[in-house]
Every structure is written in structure tokens, then in C-alpha cells.
PDB file of C-alpha atoms in Angstrom:
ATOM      1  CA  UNK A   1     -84.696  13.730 -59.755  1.00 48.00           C
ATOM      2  CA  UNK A   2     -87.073  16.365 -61.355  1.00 50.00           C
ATOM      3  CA  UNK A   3     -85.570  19.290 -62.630  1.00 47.00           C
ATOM      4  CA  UNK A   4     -87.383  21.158 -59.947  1.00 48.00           C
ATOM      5  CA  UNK A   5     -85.479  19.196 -57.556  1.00 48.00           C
ATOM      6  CA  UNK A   6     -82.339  19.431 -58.800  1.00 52.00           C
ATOM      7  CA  UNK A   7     -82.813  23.440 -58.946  1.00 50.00           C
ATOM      8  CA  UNK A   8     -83.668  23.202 -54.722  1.00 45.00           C
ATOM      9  CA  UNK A   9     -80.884  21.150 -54.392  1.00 50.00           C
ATOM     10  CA  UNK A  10     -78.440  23.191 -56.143  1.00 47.00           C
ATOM     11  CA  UNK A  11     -79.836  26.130 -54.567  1.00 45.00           C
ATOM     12  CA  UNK A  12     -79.273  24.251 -51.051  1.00 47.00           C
ATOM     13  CA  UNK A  13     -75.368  23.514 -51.788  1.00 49.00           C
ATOM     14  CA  UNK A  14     -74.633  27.215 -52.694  1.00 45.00           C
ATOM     15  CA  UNK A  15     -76.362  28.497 -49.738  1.00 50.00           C
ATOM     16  CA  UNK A  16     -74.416  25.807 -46.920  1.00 53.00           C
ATOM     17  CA  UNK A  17     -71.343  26.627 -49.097  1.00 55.00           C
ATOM     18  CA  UNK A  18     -72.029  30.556 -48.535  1.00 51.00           C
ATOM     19  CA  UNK A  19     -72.550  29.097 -44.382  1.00 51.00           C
ATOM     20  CA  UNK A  20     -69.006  27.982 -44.485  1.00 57.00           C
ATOM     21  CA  UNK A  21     -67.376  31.180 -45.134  1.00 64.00           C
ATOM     22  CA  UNK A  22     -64.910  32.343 -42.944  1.00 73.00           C
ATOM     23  CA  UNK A  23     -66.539  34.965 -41.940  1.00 77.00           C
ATOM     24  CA  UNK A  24     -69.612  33.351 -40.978  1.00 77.00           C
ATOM     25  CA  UNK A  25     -67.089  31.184 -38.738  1.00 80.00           C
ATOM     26  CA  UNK A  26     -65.001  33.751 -37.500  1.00 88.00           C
ATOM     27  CA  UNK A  27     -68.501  35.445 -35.554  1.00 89.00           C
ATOM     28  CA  UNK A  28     -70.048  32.384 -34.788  1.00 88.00           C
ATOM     29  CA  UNK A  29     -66.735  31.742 -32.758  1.00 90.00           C
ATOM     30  CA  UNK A  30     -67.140  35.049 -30.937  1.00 92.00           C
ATOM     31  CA  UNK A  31     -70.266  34.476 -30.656  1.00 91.00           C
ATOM     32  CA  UNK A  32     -69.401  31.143 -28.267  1.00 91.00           C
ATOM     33  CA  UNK A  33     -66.981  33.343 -26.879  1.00 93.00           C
ATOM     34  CA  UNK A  34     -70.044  35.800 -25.711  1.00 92.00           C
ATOM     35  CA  UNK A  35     -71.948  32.492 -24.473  1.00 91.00           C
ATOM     36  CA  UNK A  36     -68.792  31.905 -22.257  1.00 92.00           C
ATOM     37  CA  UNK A  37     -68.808  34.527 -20.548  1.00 92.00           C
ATOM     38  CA  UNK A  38     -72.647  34.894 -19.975  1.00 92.00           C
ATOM     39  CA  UNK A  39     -72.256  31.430 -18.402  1.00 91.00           C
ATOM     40  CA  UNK A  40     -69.457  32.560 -16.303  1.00 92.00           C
ATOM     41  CA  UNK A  41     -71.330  35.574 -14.733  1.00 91.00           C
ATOM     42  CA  UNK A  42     -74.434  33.670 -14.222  1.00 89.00           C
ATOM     43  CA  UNK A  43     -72.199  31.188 -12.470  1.00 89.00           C
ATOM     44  CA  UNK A  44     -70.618  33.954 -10.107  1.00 91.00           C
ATOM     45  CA  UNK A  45     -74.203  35.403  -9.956  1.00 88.00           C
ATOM     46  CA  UNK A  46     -75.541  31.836  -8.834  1.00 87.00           C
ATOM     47  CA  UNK A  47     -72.795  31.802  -5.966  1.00 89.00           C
ATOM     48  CA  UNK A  48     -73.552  35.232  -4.631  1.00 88.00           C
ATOM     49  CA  UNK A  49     -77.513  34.703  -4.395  1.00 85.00           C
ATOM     50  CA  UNK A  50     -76.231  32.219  -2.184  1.00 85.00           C
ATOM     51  CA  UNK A  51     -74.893  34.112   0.273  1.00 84.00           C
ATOM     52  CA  UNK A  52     -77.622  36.411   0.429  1.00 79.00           C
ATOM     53  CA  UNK A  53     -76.365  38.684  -2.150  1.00 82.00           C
ATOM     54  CA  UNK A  54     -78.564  40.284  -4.692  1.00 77.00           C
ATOM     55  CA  UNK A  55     -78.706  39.851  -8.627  1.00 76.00           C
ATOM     56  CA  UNK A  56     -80.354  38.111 -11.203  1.00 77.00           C
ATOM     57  CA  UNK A  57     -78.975  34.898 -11.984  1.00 76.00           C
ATOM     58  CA  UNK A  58     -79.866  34.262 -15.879  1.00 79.00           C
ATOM     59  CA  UNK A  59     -78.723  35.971 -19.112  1.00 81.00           C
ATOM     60  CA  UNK A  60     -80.141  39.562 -18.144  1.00 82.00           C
ATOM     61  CA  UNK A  61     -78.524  40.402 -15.196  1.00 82.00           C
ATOM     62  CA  UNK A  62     -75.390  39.208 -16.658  1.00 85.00           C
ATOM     63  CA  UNK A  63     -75.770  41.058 -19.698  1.00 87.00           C
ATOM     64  CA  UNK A  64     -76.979  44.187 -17.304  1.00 85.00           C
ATOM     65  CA  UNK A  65     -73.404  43.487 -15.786  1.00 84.00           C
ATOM     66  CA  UNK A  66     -71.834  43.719 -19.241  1.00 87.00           C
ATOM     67  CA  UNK A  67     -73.963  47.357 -20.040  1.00 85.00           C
ATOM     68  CA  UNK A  68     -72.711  48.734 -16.326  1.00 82.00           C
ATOM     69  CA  UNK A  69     -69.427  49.340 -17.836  1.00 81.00           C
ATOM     70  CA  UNK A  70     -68.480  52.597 -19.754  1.00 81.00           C
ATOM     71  CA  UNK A  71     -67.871  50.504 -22.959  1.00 85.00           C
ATOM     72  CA  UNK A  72     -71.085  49.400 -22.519  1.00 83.00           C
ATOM     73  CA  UNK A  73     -73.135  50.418 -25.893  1.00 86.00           C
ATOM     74  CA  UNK A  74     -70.600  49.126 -27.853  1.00 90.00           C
ATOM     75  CA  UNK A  75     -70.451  45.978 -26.168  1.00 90.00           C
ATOM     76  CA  UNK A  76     -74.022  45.412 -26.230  1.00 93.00           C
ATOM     77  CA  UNK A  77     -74.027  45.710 -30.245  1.00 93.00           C
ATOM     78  CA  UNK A  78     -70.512  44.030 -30.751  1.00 93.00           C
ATOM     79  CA  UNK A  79     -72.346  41.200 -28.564  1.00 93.00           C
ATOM     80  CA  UNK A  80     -75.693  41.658 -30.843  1.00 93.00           C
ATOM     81  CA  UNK A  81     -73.449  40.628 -34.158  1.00 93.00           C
ATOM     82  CA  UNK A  82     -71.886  37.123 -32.132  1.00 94.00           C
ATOM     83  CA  UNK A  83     -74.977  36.209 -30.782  1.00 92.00           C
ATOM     84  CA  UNK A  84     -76.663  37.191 -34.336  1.00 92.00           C
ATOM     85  CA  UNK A  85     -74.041  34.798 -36.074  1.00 91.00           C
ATOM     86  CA  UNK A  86     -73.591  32.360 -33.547  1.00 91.00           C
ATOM     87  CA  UNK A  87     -78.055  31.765 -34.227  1.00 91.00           C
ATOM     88  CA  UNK A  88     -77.335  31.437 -38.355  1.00 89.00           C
ATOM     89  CA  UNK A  89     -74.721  28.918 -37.697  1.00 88.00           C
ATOM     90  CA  UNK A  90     -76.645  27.206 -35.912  1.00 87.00           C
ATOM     91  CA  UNK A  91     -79.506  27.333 -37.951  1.00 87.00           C
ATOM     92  CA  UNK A  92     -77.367  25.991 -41.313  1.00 83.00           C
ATOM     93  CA  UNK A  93     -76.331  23.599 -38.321  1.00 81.00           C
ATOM     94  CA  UNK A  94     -80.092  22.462 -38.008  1.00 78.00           C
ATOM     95  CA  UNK A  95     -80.981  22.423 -41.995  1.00 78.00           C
ATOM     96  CA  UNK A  96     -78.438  23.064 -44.670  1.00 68.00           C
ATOM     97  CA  UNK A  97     -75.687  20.602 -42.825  1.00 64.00           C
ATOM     98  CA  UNK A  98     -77.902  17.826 -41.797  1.00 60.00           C
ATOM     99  CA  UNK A  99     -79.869  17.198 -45.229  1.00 64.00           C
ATOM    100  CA  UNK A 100     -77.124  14.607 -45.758  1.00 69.00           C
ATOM    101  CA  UNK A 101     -77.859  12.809 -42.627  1.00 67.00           C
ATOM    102  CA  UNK A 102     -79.636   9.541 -42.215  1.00 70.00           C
ATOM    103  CA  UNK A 103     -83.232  10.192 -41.019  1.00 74.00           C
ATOM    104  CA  UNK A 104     -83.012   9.917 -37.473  1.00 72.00           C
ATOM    105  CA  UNK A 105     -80.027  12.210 -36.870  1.00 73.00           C
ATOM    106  CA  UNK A 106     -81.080  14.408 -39.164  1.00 72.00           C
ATOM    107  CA  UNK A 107     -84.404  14.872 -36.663  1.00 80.00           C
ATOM    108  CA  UNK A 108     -82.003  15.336 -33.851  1.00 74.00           C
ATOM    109  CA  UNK A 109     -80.033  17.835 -35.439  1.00 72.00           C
ATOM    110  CA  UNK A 110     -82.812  19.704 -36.173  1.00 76.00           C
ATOM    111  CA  UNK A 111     -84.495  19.475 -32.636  1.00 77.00           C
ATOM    112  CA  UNK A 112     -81.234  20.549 -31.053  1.00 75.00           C
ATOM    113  CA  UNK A 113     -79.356  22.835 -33.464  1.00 79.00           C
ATOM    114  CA  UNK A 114     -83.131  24.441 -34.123  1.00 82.00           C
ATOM    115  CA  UNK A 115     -83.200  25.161 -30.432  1.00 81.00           C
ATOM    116  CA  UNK A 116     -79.828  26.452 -29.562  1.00 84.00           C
ATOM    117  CA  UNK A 117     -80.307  29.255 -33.005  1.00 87.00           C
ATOM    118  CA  UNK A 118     -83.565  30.204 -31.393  1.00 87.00           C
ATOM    119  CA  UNK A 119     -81.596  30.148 -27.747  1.00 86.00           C
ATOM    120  CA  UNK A 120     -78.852  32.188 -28.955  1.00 90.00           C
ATOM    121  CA  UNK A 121     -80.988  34.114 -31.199  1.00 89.00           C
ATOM    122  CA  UNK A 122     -82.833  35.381 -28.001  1.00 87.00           C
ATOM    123  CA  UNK A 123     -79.735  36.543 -26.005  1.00 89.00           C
ATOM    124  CA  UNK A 124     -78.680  38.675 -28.959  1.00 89.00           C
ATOM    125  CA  UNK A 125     -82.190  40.204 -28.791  1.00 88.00           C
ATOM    126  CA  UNK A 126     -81.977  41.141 -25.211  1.00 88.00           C
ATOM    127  CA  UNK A 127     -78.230  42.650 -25.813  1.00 90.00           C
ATOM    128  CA  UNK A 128     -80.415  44.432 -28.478  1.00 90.00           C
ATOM    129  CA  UNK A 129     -82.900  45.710 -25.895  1.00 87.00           C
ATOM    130  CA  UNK A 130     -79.829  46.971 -23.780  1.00 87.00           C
ATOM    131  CA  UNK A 131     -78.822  48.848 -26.415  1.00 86.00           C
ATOM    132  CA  UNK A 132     -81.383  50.833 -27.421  1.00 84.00           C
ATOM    133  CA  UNK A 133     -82.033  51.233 -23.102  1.00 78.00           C
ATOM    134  CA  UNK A 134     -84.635  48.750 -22.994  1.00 73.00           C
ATOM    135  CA  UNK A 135     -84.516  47.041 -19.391  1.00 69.00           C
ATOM    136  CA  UNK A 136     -86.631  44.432 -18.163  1.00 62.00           C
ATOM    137  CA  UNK A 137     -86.692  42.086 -14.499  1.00 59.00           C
ATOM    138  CA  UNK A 138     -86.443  38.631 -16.182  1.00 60.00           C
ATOM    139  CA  UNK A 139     -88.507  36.958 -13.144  1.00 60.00           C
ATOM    140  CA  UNK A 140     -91.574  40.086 -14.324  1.00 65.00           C
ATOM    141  CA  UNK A 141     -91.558  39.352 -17.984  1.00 66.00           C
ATOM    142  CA  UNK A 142     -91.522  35.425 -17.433  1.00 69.00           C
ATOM    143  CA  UNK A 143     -94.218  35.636 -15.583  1.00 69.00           C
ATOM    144  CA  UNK A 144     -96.472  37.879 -17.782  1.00 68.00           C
ATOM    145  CA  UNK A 145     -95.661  35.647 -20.696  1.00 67.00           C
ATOM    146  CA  UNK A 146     -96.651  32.262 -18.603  1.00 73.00           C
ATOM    147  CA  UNK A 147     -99.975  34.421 -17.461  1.00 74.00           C
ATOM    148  CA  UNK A 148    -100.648  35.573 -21.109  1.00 76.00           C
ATOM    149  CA  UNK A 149    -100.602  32.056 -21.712  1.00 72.00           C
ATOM    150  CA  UNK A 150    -103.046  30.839 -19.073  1.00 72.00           C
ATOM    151  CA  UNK A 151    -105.202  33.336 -20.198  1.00 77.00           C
ATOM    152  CA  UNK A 152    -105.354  32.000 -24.139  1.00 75.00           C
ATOM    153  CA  UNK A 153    -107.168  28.954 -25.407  1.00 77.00           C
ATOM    154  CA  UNK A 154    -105.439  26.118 -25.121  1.00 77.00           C
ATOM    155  CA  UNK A 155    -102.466  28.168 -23.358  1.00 74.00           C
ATOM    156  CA  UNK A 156    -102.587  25.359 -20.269  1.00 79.00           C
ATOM    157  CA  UNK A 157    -101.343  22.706 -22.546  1.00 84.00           C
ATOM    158  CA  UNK A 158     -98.516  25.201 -24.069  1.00 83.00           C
ATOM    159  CA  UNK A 159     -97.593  25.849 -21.257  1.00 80.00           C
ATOM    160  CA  UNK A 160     -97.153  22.353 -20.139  1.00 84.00           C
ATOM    161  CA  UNK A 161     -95.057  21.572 -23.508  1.00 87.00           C
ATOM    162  CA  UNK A 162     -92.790  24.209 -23.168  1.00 84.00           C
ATOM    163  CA  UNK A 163     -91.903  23.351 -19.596  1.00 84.00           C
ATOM    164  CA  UNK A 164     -91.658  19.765 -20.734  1.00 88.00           C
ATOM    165  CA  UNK A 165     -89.221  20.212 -23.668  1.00 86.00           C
ATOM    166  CA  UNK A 166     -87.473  22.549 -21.706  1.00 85.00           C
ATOM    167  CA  UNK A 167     -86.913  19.794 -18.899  1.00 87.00           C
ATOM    168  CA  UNK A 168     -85.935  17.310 -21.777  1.00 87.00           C
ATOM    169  CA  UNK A 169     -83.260  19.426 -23.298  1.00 85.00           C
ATOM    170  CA  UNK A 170     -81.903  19.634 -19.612  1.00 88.00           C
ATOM    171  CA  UNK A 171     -81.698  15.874 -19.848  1.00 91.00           C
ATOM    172  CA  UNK A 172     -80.029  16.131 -23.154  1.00 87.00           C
ATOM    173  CA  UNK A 173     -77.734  17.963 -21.328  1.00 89.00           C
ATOM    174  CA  UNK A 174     -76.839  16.480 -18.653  1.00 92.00           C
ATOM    175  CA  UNK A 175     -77.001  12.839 -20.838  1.00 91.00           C
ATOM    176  CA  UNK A 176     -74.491  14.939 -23.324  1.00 89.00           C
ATOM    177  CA  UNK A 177     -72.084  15.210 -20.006  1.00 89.00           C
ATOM    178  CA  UNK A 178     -72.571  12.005 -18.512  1.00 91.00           C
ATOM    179  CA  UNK A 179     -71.188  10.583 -21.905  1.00 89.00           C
ATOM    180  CA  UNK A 180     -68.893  12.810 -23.195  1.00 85.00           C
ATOM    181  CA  UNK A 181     -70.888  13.253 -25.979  1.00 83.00           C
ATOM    182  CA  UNK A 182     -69.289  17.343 -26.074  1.00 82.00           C
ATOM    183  CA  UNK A 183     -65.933  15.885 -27.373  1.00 80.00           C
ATOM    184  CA  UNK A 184     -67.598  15.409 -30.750  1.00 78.00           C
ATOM    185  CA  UNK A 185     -67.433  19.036 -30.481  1.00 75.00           C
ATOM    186  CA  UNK A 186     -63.917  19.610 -30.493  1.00 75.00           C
ATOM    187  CA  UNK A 187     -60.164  18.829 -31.621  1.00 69.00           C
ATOM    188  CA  UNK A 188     -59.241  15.694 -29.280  1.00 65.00           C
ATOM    189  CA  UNK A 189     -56.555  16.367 -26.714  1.00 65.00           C
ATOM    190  CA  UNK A 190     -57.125  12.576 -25.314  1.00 66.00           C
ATOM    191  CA  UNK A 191     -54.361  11.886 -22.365  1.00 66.00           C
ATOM    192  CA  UNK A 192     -52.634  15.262 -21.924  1.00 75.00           C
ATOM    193  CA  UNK A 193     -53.351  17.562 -18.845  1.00 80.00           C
ATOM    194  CA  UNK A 194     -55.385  19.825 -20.858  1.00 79.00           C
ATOM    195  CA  UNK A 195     -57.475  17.177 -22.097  1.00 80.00           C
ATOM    196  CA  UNK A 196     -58.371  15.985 -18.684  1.00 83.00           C
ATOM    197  CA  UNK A 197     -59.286  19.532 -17.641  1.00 85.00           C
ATOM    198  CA  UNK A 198     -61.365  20.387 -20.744  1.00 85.00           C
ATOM    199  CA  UNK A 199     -63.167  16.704 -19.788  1.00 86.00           C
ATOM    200  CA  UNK A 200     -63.905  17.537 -16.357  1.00 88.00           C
ATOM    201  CA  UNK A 201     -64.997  21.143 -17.145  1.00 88.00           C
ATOM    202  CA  UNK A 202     -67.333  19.391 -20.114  1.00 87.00           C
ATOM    203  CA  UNK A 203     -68.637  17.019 -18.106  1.00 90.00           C
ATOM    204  CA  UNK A 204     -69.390  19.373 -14.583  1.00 90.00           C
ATOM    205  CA  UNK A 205     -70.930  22.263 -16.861  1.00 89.00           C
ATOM    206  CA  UNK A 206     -73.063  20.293 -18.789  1.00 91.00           C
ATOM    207  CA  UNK A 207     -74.480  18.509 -15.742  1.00 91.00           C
ATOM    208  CA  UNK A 208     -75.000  21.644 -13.609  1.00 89.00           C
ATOM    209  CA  UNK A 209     -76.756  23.631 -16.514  1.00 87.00           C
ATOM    210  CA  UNK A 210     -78.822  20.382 -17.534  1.00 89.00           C
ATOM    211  CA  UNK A 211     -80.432  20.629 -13.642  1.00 88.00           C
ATOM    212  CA  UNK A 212     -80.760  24.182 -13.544  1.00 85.00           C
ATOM    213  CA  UNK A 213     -83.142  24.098 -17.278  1.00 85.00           C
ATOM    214  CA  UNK A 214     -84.754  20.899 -15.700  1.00 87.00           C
ATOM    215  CA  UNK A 215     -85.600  23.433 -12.924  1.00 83.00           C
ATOM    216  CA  UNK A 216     -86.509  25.890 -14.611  1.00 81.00           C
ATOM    217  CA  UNK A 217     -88.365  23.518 -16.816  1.00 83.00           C
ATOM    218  CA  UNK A 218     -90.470  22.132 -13.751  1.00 83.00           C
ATOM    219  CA  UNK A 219     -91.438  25.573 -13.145  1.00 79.00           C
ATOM    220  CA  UNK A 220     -93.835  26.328 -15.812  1.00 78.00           C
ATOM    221  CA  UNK A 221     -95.169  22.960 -15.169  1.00 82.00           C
ATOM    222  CA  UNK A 222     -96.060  23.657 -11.644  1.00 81.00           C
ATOM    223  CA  UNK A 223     -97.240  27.294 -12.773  1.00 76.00           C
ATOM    224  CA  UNK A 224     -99.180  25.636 -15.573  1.00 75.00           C
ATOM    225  CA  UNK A 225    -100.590  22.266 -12.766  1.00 75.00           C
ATOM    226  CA  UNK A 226    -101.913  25.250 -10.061  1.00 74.00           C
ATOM    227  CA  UNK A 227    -103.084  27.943 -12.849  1.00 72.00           C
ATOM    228  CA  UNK A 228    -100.737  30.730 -11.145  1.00 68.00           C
ATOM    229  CA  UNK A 229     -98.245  32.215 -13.921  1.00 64.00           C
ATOM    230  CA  UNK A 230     -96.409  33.651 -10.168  1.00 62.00           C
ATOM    231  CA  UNK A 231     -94.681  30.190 -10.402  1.00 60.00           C
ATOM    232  CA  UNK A 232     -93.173  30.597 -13.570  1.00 61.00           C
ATOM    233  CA  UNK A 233     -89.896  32.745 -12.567  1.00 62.00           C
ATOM    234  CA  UNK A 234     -87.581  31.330 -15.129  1.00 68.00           C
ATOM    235  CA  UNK A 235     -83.876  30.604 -14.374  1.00 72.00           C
ATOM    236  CA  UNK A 236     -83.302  33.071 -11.949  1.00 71.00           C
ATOM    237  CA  UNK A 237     -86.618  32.536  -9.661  1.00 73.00           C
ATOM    238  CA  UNK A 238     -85.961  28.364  -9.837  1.00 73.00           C
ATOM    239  CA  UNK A 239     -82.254  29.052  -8.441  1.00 76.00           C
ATOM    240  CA  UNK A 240     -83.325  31.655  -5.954  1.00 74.00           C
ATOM    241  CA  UNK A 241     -85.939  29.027  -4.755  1.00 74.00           C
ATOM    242  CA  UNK A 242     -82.974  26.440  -4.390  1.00 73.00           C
ATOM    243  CA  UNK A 243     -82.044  28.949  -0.967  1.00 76.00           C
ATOM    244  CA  UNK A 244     -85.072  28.185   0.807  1.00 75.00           C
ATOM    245  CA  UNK A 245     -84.678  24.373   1.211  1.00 77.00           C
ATOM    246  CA  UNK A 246     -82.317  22.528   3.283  1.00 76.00           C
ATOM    247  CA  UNK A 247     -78.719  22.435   1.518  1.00 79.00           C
ATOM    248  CA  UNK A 248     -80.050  24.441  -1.255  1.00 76.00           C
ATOM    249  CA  UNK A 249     -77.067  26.685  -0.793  1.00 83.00           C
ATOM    250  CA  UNK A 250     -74.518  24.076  -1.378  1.00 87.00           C
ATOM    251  CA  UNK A 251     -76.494  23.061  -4.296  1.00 83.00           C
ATOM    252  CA  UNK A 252     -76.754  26.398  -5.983  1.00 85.00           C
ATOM    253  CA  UNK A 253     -73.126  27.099  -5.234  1.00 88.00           C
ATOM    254  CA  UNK A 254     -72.337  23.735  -6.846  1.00 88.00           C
ATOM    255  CA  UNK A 255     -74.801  25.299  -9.892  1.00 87.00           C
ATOM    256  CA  UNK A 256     -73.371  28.227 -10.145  1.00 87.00           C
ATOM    257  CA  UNK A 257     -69.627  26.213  -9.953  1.00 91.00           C
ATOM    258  CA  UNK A 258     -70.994  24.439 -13.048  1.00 89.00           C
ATOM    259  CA  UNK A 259     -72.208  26.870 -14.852  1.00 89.00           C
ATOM    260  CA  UNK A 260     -68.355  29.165 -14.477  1.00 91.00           C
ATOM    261  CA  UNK A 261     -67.033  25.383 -15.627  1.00 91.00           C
ATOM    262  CA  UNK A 262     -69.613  25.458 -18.526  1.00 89.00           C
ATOM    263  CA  UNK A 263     -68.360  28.877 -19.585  1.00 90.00           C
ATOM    264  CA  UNK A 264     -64.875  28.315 -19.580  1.00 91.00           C
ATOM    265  CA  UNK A 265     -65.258  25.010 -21.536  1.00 89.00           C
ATOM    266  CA  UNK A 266     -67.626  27.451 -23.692  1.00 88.00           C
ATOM    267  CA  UNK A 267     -64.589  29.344 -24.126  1.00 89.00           C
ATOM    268  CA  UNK A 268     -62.222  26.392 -25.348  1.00 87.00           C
ATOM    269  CA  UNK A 269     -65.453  25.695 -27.823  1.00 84.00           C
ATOM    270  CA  UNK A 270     -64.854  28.873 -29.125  1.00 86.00           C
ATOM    271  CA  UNK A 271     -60.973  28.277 -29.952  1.00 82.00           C
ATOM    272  CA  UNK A 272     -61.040  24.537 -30.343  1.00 80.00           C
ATOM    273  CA  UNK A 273     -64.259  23.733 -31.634  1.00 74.00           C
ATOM    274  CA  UNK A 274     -65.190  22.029 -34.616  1.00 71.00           C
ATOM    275  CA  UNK A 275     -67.381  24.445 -37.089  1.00 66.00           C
TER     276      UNK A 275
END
């Protein structure tokens, strides 16, 4: 090894050591804690659209739920920080952490850790743009951004990719349920009561929120296959359209079911999990 090398490499183990501080672990935790609860009001959200009730069933209208209450400034920036921290762990997740990885994983840590940081990463900019009063209708601003898009060379073919990786992290997720890949994840409780519960809640929200991103997902396809950004609603448009079809109901109560399950196991991630 070069000495250049060795200087990158040192310079690598004191930054993931400076990751592991407690700190560092004691926001990222809220900052699942945050993620929990998002999921949990989408999921009530999700159930309510159902029955005709209005909302927005994604990450803004629960966070607009969050600002509605008198605390709601300071929640909005005490939410900022977890997301904020919850994004950088993720990120040392993706790069610092995996450089001792064979190959492979290491490309799969990257794909997935890089995407949750940049996922997270974007919820604590829209508790940032509640903050400072800045308001938008999720369904609008998808749109616009999917018509910007259309409108750019090459934007078609973005388009497509982003609905298509979006669709395959939905697989990932509901794969990640199907095998129980999410006890990797945390400190075992194998054969008690609580185990079984924190299984079945692992399992159910990982599935539900894996078909509502493949949804989503198959949006900007469609929006990108007719040329009409108007089919690009995001989250809250592709459950909305569930209502329309023949047992869509059930289905996006059973959604929104999975996503409260998602947040409370979310929420056992935040105490349990391994960081």
C-alpha cells in the first residue's frame, strides 16, 4: 500500500470511528423514532381516504399533521435534527461501514443504505420547509417535477429509471419481509410473545409499504409511457387511485394497516435496533 493509500485509509477509520459516537447514535435513533411515526399517520391517513375522508396520504400531510399542533415549530426543527442524523448514519452505513465488505455486499449496501440517507435526508428537508412556513400539495409538486422532466432531453428515459428503481426497492421490500431479512436489524427475541409480534409487524409493514412504492413506482412509468406528467401523483395520488377500482378500499385499508404495522416495528428499530 502506497503511502497515499495508507493516508485515505487512515483518514477513513477516524472518520467511521467519529460515525460511531454516541451521539451520532443517540439522533439517528430518534430519528427512526420520527420515521415511526410518519409511517403511522400515513397509515391512519391511508385508512381514512378510504372512507371518503380527505388528506394526503404520504410524508407531507403527515408532517402537516405534526405542524397543526401548537408545539409545532419546535417539532418541525427537533424532527429536522433526527431526520438530519438518521441520513449521516445512513450514509457512513452506505460508505465508511461497508469498505470492509466483500464486493458484492458492499454494492448492496451502497444501493440501499445510499437510498434510505437520500430518503430520510428528504423528509428532514420538507420538516425544514414547514418550518420556515413553506407548504406544498405533494400530488402538485410531483407532478411539476415529472413534467420538468418530460420537457428536458433525455428526461423520458429518467423518468422511466426512476420509476423503475423505485418499483425495485419496493421489491426489496417486500423480498426483505417475505424473508425476514429485518431481523438482521435487531436484538433477537426468537420464541417469546414479543418476538412473534415484532415478526408479524416486520413482515406485514414491509410487505404493505413494498406495494405501495411499487405503486407509486408504476406511476411515473405510466406518466413517462403516455407523455402526461398528470400521472405522476406520487404516494398519495397511487393510493387515492386504489378507491376507484373494485376492492380497492379493502386494499388501501390493508395498506394503510401495514404501513401503522411498519411504524410501530419502526419504533422497536429505534429501541432495539442494531446501530
Amino acid at each position: 500500500m502506497s503511502d497515499g493509500d495508507s493516508t485515505m485509509s487512515e483518514a477513513a477509520d477516524a472518520v467511521e470511528e467519529a460515525s460511531n459516537a454516541k451521539a451520532l447514535d443517540v439522533v439517528a435513533r430518534s430519528g427512526f423514532a420520527v420515521v415511526a411515526l410518519l409511517h403511522v399517520i400515513v397509515g391512519a391517513i391511508a385508512v381514512a381516504v378510504a372512507f371518503g375522508q380527505p388528506g394526503q396520504a404520504e410524508a407531507t400531510g403527515a408532517i402537516e399533521q405534526l405542524a397543526a399542533n401548537p408545539w409545532g415549530p419546535a417539532v418541525m426543527w427537533s424532527c429536522l435534527i433526527a431526520c438530519t442524523g438518521l441520513a449521516l448514519w445512513q450514509l457512513s452505513e452506505a460508505t465508511l461501514r461497508a469498505r470492509h465488505l466483500p464486493r458484492k455486499e458492499r454494492l448492496a449496501k451502497l444501493v440501499s443504505s445510499g437510498f434510505l440517507a437520500l430518503a430520510y435526508g428528504s423528509v428532514g428537508l420538507s420538516f425544514a420547509g414547514f418550518a420556515v412556513g413553506l407548504r406544498a400539495d405533494s400530488s402538485r409538486t410531483t407532478r411539476d417535477f415529472s413534467a420538468a422532466l418530460l420537457g428536458a432531453p433525455f428526461g423520458l428515459w429518467v423518468l422511466i429509471a426512476l420509476g423503475l428503481t423505485i418499483m425495485g426497492v419496493g421489491i426489496y421490500f417486500v423480498a426483505k419481509g417475505l424473508r425476514r431479512g429485518f431481523k438482521d436489524e435487531l436484538f433477537h427475541f426468537d420464541g417469546s410473545h414479543r418476538g412473534k409480534l415484532i415478526d408479524a409487524l416486520g413482515l406485514t409493514g414491509h410487505v404493505a409499504k413494498g406495494i405501495a412504492l411499487n405503486l407509486t413506482g408504476l406511476l411515473f412509468v405510466i406518466a413517462a409511457g403516455k407523455q402526461n406528467a398528470d400521472e405522476s401523483t406520487g404516494l398519495d395520488g397511487s393510493l387515492k387511485a386504489l378507491r376507484e377500482h373494485p376492492f380497492g378500499p379493502s386494499l388501501l385499508v390493508a395498506i394503510g394497516a401495514g404501513f401503522i404495522c411498519y411504524g410501530i416495528f419502526a419504533l422497536v428499530r429505534a429501541r432495539f435496533g442494531r446501530m
